[in-house]
Short mmCIF file of C-alpha atoms in Angstrom, two decimals:
data_model
loop_
_atom_site.label_atom_id
_atom_site.label_comp_id
_atom_site.label_asym_id
_atom_site.label_seq_id
_atom_site.Cartn_x
_atom_site.Cartn_y
_atom_site.Cartn_z
CA MET G 1 37.66 36.24 75.85
CA ASN G 2 34.63 38.17 77.12
CA THR G 3 34.33 37.89 80.91
CA THR G 4 31.41 40.28 81.28
CA ARG G 5 28.70 38.75 83.40
CA PRO G 6 25.08 39.71 83.03
CA ALA G 7 23.71 41.79 85.87
CA PRO G 8 21.95 39.68 88.48
CA PRO G 9 18.20 40.08 88.70
CA PRO G 10 17.08 42.78 91.15
CA LEU G 11 16.15 42.16 94.75
CA ILE G 12 12.55 41.78 95.83
CA LEU G 13 11.56 44.14 98.62
CA THR G 14 8.61 42.56 100.44
CA CYS G 15 5.90 44.95 101.60
CA GLY G 16 5.92 44.05 105.28
CA GLU G 17 2.95 45.09 107.41
CA PRO G 18 0.80 47.31 105.16
CA ALA G 19 -0.21 49.51 108.13
CA GLY G 20 3.44 49.93 109.13
CA ILE G 21 6.43 51.78 107.77
CA GLY G 22 7.15 49.28 104.97
CA PRO G 23 5.08 50.87 102.21
CA GLU G 24 6.61 54.28 103.04
CA LEU G 25 10.15 52.91 102.72
CA ALA G 26 9.74 51.56 99.16
CA PRO G 27 9.65 54.99 97.41
CA MET G 28 12.57 56.11 99.61
CA ALA G 29 14.65 53.10 98.53
CA LEU G 30 13.81 53.85 94.89
CA ALA G 31 14.98 57.45 95.35
CA ALA G 32 18.24 56.11 96.83
CA GLY G 33 18.91 54.17 93.62
CA VAL G 34 18.60 50.66 95.05
CA PRO G 35 17.83 48.12 92.27
CA PHE G 36 14.72 46.28 93.45
CA VAL G 37 11.09 45.52 92.81
CA TRP G 38 8.51 45.95 95.53
CA MET G 39 6.04 43.12 96.15
CA GLY G 40 2.73 44.05 97.71
CA ASP G 41 -0.58 45.79 97.18
CA PRO G 42 -0.04 49.15 95.46
CA ARG G 43 -3.11 50.53 97.30
CA HIS G 44 -0.92 50.51 100.42
CA LEU G 45 1.81 52.74 98.93
CA PRO G 46 1.85 56.40 99.97
CA ALA G 47 -0.50 58.62 97.98
CA GLY G 48 1.16 59.98 94.87
CA THR G 49 3.70 57.17 94.55
CA ASN G 50 4.63 56.71 90.90
CA TRP G 51 4.52 52.94 90.38
CA ALA G 52 4.32 50.51 87.48
CA GLU G 53 3.24 46.89 87.60
CA VAL G 54 5.79 44.32 86.39
CA ASN G 55 5.36 40.58 85.92
CA THR G 56 8.86 39.48 86.92
CA PRO G 57 11.70 41.14 88.85
CA ALA G 58 13.68 41.53 85.60
CA ASP G 59 10.91 43.43 83.78
CA PRO G 60 11.75 47.08 83.24
CA ALA G 61 9.59 49.85 84.68
CA PRO G 62 9.41 53.37 83.28
CA ALA G 63 12.12 55.71 84.55
CA GLY G 64 11.29 57.03 87.99
CA ALA G 65 8.48 54.53 88.58
CA LEU G 66 8.53 52.06 91.46
CA PRO G 67 8.39 48.57 89.89
CA VAL G 68 5.65 46.57 91.64
CA LEU G 69 5.05 42.83 91.64
CA ARG G 70 1.39 43.14 92.52
CA HIS G 71 -0.05 41.04 95.34
CA ASP G 72 -3.56 42.15 96.23
CA PHE G 73 -4.62 42.20 99.88
CA PRO G 74 -8.16 41.74 101.18
CA ALA G 75 -8.27 44.92 103.28
CA PRO G 76 -7.05 48.50 103.05
CA ALA G 77 -4.31 49.69 105.38
CA THR G 78 -4.77 52.22 108.15
CA PRO G 79 -1.38 53.53 109.30
CA GLY G 80 -0.54 52.31 112.79
CA ARG G 81 -3.42 49.81 112.93
CA PRO G 82 -2.40 46.36 111.65
CA ASP G 83 -5.40 44.41 110.40
CA PRO G 84 -5.31 40.63 110.93
CA ALA G 85 -7.41 40.36 107.75
CA ASN G 86 -4.21 41.14 105.81
CA ALA G 87 -2.04 38.66 107.71
CA GLN G 88 -2.32 35.77 105.27
CA ALA G 89 -1.38 38.02 102.36
CA VAL G 90 1.70 39.28 104.27
CA ALA G 91 2.84 35.67 104.75
CA GLU G 92 2.07 34.87 101.10
CA VAL G 93 4.21 37.78 99.88
CA ILE G 94 7.19 36.52 101.88
CA ALA G 95 6.70 32.97 100.55
CA ARG G 96 6.25 34.16 96.96
CA ALA G 97 9.38 36.31 97.13
CA ALA G 98 11.41 33.47 98.65
CA ALA G 99 10.24 31.07 95.94
CA MET G 100 11.22 33.55 93.21
CA ALA G 101 14.65 34.07 94.76
CA MET G 102 15.25 30.32 95.13
CA ALA G 103 14.23 29.87 91.46
CA GLY G 104 16.83 32.46 90.41
CA GLN G 105 14.20 35.01 89.31
CA ALA G 106 15.44 37.51 91.93
CA GLY G 107 18.88 38.28 93.26
CA GLY G 108 17.53 37.91 96.79
CA ILE G 109 14.95 39.41 99.07
CA CYS G 110 14.88 42.22 101.56
CA THR G 111 12.04 42.15 104.04
CA LEU G 112 10.29 45.12 105.56
CA PRO G 113 8.91 45.00 109.12
CA ILE G 114 5.94 42.76 109.86
CA SER G 115 3.40 42.76 112.68
CA LYS G 116 3.99 39.43 114.40
CA GLN G 117 0.86 39.92 116.49
CA ALA G 118 -1.34 40.49 113.42
CA LEU G 119 0.24 37.47 111.69
CA LYS G 120 -0.48 35.23 114.68
CA GLN G 121 -4.05 36.53 115.07
CA GLY G 122 -4.97 36.54 111.39
CA ALA G 123 -2.98 33.68 109.90
CA GLY G 124 -1.96 31.46 112.81
CA PHE G 125 1.67 32.34 111.98
CA ALA G 126 3.75 29.73 113.81
CA PHE G 127 7.14 31.49 113.55
CA PRO G 128 8.82 34.06 115.82
CA GLY G 129 9.58 36.23 112.75
CA HIS G 130 10.90 36.49 109.21
CA THR G 131 14.15 34.67 109.85
CA GLU G 132 12.60 31.42 111.04
CA TYR G 133 9.87 31.58 108.37
CA LEU G 134 12.49 32.01 105.64
CA ALA G 135 14.47 29.06 107.04
CA TYR G 136 11.31 26.95 106.86
CA LEU G 137 10.54 28.09 103.30
CA ALA G 138 14.10 27.25 102.24
CA GLY G 139 13.79 23.69 103.53
CA GLY G 140 15.16 24.10 107.03
CA VAL G 141 18.50 25.63 106.08
CA GLU G 142 20.49 27.67 108.57
CA VAL G 143 19.76 31.36 108.28
CA ALA G 144 20.76 34.58 109.98
CA MET G 145 19.28 38.05 110.02
CA MET G 146 21.66 40.79 108.87
CA LEU G 147 21.19 44.47 109.55
CA ALA G 148 23.12 46.73 107.21
CA SER G 149 23.71 50.44 106.85
CA THR G 150 25.61 52.29 104.17
CA SER G 151 24.78 55.67 105.69
CA VAL G 152 27.63 55.37 108.20
CA THR G 153 31.36 55.40 107.59
CA PRO G 154 32.56 52.76 107.28
CA PRO G 155 29.44 50.88 106.15
CA CYS G 156 28.22 48.53 108.84
CA ARG G 157 26.78 45.02 108.65
CA VAL G 158 25.73 43.18 111.80
CA VAL G 159 24.35 39.68 112.31
CA PRO G 160 22.67 39.65 115.74
#
C-alpha cells in the first residue's frame, strides 16, 4: 500500500506595506529555501530581484526565481514612506491570499508587516491589524498570531 502523500501547496507570502521591509524579505526567504510564492506588485521588489510570474501557488518558477502571484498596485513605493494610495491593494492582497488558502490552493499564508495608519487613511481599514482582518475573512473564526523563529536553538514559536 502506497502511503506517500502529495506535497501540500506552498505558502503565500503577502507583500505587506510596499514601502516597508516586506518586499525586501521575500528574496531573503527564497534564499533560505522556504517554499512559498510572493503575492504583490513586482515593481516593489528590490532592484535586481530575479522573479517569475505564476498563476497559482502550485505553478513552478524557474530555479532561483522568486515565484510571484502578481497583484498590481496603483502607486510606486518609496522606502519608509507608506502611501495611502496603495492601501486598498494591500488589503486586497491579504483577502486574495486568504481566499486561496481557504480554497486549498495554498498551504497557508504568511503575512509581512503592514502600515495600519496607511490602511486606515487610504482604505478605511476597520481592523486593528492582520489577525482581526483574517478572522473576519474566515467568517469570524477564532484566530491567533504566531511569531516563529528557527534561527534559535531550540526553535521558538510564541502566540502573544
